[in-house]
Short mmCIF file of C-alpha atoms in Angstrom, two decimals:
data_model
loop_
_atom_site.label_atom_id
_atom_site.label_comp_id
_atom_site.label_asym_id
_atom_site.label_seq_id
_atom_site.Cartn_x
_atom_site.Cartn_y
_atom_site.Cartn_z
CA UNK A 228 85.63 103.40 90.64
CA UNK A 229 86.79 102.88 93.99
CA UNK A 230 87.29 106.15 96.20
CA UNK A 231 88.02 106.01 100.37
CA UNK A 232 87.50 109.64 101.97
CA UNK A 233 88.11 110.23 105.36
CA UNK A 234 86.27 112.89 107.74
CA UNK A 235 86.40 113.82 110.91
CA UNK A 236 88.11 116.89 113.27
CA UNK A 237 90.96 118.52 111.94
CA UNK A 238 91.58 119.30 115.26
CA UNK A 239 91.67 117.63 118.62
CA UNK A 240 92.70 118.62 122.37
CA UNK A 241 95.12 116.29 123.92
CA UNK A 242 93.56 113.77 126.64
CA UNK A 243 90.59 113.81 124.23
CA UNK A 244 89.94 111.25 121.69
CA UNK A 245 90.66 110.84 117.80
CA UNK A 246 87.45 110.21 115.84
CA UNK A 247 87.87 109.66 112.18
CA UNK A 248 85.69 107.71 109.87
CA UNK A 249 86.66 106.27 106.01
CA UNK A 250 83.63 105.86 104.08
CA UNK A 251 83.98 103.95 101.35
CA UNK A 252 82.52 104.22 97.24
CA UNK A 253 82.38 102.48 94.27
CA UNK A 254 83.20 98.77 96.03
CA UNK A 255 80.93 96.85 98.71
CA UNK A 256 83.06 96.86 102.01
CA UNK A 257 81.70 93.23 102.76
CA UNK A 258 83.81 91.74 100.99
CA UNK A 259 86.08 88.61 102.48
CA UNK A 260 88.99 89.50 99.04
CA UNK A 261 89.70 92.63 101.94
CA UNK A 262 90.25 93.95 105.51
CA UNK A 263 90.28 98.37 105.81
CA UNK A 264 93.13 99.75 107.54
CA UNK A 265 94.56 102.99 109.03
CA UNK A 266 97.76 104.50 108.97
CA UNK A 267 98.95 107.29 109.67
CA UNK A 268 102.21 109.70 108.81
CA UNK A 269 103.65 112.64 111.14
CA UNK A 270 104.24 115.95 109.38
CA UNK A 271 107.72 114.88 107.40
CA UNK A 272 108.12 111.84 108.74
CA UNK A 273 107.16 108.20 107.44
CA UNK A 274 103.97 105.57 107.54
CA UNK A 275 103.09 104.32 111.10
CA UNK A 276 100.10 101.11 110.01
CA UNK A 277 97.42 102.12 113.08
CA UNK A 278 95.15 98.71 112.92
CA UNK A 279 92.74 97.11 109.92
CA UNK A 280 89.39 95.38 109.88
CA UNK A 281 87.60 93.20 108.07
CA UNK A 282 83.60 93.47 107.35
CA UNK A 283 82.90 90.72 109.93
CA UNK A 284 85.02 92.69 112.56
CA UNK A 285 87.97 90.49 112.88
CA UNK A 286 90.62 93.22 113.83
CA UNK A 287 94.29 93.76 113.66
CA UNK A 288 96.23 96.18 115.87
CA UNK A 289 99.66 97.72 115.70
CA UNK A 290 101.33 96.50 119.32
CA UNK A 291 102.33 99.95 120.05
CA UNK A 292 98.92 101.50 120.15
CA UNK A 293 96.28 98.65 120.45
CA UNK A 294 95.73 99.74 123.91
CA UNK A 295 94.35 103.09 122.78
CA UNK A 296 93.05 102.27 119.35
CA UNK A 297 89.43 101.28 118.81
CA UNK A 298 88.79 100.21 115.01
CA UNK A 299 84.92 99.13 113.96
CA UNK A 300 83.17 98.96 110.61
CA UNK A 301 79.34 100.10 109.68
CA UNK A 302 78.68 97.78 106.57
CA UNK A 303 74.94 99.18 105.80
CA UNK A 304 76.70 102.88 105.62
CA UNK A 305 80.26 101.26 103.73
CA UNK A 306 82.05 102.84 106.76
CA UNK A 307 84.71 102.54 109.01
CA UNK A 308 86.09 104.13 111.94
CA UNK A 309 88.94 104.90 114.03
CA UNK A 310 89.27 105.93 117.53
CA UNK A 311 92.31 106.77 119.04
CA UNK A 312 92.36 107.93 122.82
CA UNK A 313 94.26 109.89 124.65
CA UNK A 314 95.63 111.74 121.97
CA UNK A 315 99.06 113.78 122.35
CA UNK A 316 100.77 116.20 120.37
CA UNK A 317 102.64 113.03 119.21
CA UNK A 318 99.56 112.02 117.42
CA UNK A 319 99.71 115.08 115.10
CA UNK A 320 99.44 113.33 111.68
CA UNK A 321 97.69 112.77 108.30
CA UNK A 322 95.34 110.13 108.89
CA UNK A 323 94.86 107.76 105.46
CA UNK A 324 92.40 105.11 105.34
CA UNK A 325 93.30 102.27 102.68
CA UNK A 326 91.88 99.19 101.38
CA UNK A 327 94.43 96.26 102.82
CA UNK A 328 93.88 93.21 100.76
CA UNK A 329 93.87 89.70 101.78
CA UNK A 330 96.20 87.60 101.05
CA UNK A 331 94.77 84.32 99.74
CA UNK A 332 96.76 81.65 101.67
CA UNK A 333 96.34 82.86 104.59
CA UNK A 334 93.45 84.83 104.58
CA UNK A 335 94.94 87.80 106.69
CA UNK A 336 95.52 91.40 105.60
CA UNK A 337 98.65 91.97 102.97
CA UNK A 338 99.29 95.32 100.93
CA UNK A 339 97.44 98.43 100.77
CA UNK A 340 96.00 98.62 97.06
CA UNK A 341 94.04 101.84 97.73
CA UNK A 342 94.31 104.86 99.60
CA UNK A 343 92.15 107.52 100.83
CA UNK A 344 93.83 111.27 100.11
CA UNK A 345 94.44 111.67 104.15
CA UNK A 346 92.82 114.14 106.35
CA UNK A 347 95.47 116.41 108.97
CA UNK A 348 94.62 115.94 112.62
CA UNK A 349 96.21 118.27 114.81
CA UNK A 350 96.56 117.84 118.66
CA UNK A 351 96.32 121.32 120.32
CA UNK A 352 94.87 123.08 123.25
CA UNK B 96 108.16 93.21 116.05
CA UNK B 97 109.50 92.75 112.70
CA UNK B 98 111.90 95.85 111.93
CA UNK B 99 112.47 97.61 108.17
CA UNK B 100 115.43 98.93 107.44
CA UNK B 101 115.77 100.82 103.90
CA UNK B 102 119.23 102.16 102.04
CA UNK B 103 119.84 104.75 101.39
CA UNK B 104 117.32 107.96 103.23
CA UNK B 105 118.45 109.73 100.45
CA UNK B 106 119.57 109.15 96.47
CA UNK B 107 120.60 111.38 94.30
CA UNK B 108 120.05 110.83 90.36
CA UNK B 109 119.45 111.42 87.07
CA UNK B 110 116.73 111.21 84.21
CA UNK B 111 118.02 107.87 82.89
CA UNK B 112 119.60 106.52 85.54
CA UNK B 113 119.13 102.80 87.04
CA UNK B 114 118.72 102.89 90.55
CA UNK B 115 118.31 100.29 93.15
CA UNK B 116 116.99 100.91 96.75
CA UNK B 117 117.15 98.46 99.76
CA UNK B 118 114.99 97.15 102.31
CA UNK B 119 116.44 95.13 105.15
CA UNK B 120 113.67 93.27 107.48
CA UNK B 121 115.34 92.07 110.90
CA UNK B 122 113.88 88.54 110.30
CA UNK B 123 112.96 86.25 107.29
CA UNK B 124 109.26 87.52 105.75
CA UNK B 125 109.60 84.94 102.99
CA UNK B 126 108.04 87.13 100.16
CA UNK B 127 105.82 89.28 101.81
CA UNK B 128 106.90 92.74 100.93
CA UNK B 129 105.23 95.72 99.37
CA UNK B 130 106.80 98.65 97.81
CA UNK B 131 105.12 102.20 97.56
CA UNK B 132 105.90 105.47 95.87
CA UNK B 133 104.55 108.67 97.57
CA UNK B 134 104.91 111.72 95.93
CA UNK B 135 104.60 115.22 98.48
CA UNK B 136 101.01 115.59 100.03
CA UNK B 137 99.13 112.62 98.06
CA UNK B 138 98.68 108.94 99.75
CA UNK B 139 101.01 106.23 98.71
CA UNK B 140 100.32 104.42 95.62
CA UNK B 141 101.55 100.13 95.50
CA UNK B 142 104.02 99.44 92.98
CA UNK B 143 105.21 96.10 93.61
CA UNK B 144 103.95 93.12 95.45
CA UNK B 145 104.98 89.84 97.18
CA UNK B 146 107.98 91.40 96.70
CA UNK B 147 108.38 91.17 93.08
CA UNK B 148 104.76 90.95 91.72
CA UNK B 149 104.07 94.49 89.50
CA UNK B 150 100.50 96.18 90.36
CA UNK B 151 98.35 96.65 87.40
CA UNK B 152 98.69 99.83 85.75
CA UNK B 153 102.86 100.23 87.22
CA UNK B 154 105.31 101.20 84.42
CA UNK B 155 107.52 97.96 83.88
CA UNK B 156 111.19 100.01 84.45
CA UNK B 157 109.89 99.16 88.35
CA UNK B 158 111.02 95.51 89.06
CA UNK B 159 111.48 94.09 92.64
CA UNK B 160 113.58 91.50 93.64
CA UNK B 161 114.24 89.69 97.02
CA UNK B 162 113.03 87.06 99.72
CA UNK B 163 113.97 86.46 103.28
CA UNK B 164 115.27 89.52 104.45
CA UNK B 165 116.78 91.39 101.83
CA UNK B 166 114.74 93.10 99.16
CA UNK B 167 115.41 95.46 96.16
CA UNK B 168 113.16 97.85 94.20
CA UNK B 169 115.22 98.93 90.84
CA UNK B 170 113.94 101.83 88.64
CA UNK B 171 115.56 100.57 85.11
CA UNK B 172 115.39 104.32 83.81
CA UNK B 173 114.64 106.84 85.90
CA UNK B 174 111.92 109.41 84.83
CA UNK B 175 110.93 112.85 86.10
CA UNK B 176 107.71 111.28 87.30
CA UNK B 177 110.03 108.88 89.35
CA UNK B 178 111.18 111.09 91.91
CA UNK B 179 109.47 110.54 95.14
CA UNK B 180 109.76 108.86 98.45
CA UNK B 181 109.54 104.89 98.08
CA UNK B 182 108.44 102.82 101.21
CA UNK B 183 109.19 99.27 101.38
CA UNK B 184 106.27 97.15 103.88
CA UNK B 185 106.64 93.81 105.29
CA UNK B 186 103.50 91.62 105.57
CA UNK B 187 104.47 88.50 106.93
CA UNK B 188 103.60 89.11 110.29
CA UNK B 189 100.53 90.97 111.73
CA UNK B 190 102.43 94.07 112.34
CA UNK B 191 102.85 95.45 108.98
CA UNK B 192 105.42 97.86 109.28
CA UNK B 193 106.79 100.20 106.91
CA UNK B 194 110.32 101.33 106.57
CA UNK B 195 111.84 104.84 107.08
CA UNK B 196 111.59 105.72 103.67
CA UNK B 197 113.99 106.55 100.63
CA UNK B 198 113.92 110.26 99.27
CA UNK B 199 114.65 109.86 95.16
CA UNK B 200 116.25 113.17 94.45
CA UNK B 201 117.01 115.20 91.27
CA UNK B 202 120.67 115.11 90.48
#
């Protein structure tokens, strides 16, 4: 069955970059039916989509932080990754990695079908 | 950017109630909406898709309904398992945003 689990530091200084990495089980990752996606959610607040990938690479990035997000995928380990630099305490957040499936038409991401059970990255000095 | 605007933030019901939340998006996304439950400190799980598409293995008492920019989720009887926070997401557009979120509250 299909399981996403995310690792990486729980905690990060600010100026320094986010490093978290979704690896993926029970499903190949190169597969064109999907792109992977982050998103993120602020301690009581709501869902903020980060950026999603697909196996060959192709990328998607929410306008607001494409210029410090950094999204690439590992298809021999069934990986991906997120960096995010220049981290602030604004970037305090459970991270979730989910599988974003394409939407036949078009062949660009739609929903998420499955998520990852989120990891807690705190910014702090 | 496409914005998502959901009514109420907060309803208040009962077991056996119908209830009906709304998403607003601030331009036409045909029928590209998602809506997701999230219950406190577990990931979002789809309910509904394409705006009124049910996801394999989602009770039928959650329906969606909508297209353009107006959108519904309905709960046809609420159950204890149904109260959560439900997240409407737009995917017309390569933004995908979510909206704010509507907190489904015990009466």
């Amino acid at each position: 069955q299909l399981q996403l689990l995310e690792s990486g530091p729980g905690l990060v200084k600010p100026s320094e970059t986010l490093s978290l990495t979704c690896t993926v089980s029970g499903v190949s990752i190169s597969s064109s039916a999907y792109y992977w996606g982050w998103i993120r959610q602020p301690p009581g607040k709501g869902l903020e989509w980060i950026g999603s990938i697909s196996y060959g690479g192709s990328t998607y990035y929410n306008p607001s932080l494409k210029s410090r997000v950094t999204i690439s995928v590992d298809t021999s380990k069934n990986q991906f990754s997120l960096n995010l630099s220049s981290v602030t305490a604004a970037d305090t957040a459970v991270y979730y990695c989910a599988r974003h499936r394409v939407q036949m038409v078009y062949g660009t991401p739609g929903y998420f079908d499955y998520w990852g059970q989120g990891t807690l990255v705190t910014v702090s000095s | 950017d496409i914005q998502m605007t959901q009514s109420p933030s907060t309803l208040s019901a009962s077991v056996g109630d119908r209830v009906t939340i709304t998403c607003r998006a601030s331009q036409s996304i045909s029928s590209w909406l998602a809506w997701y439950q999230q219950k406190p400190g577990k990931a979002p799980k789809v309910l509904i898709y394409k705006a009124s598409s049910l996801e394999s293995g989602v009770p039928s008492r959650f329906s969606g309904s909508g297209s353009g920019t107006e959108f519904t989720l309905t709960i046809s009887s609420l159950q204890p398992d149904d109260f959560a926070t439900y997240y409407c997401q737009q995917y017309n557009t390569h933004s995908y945003g979510f909206g704010q979120g509507t907190k489904l509250e015990i009466k």
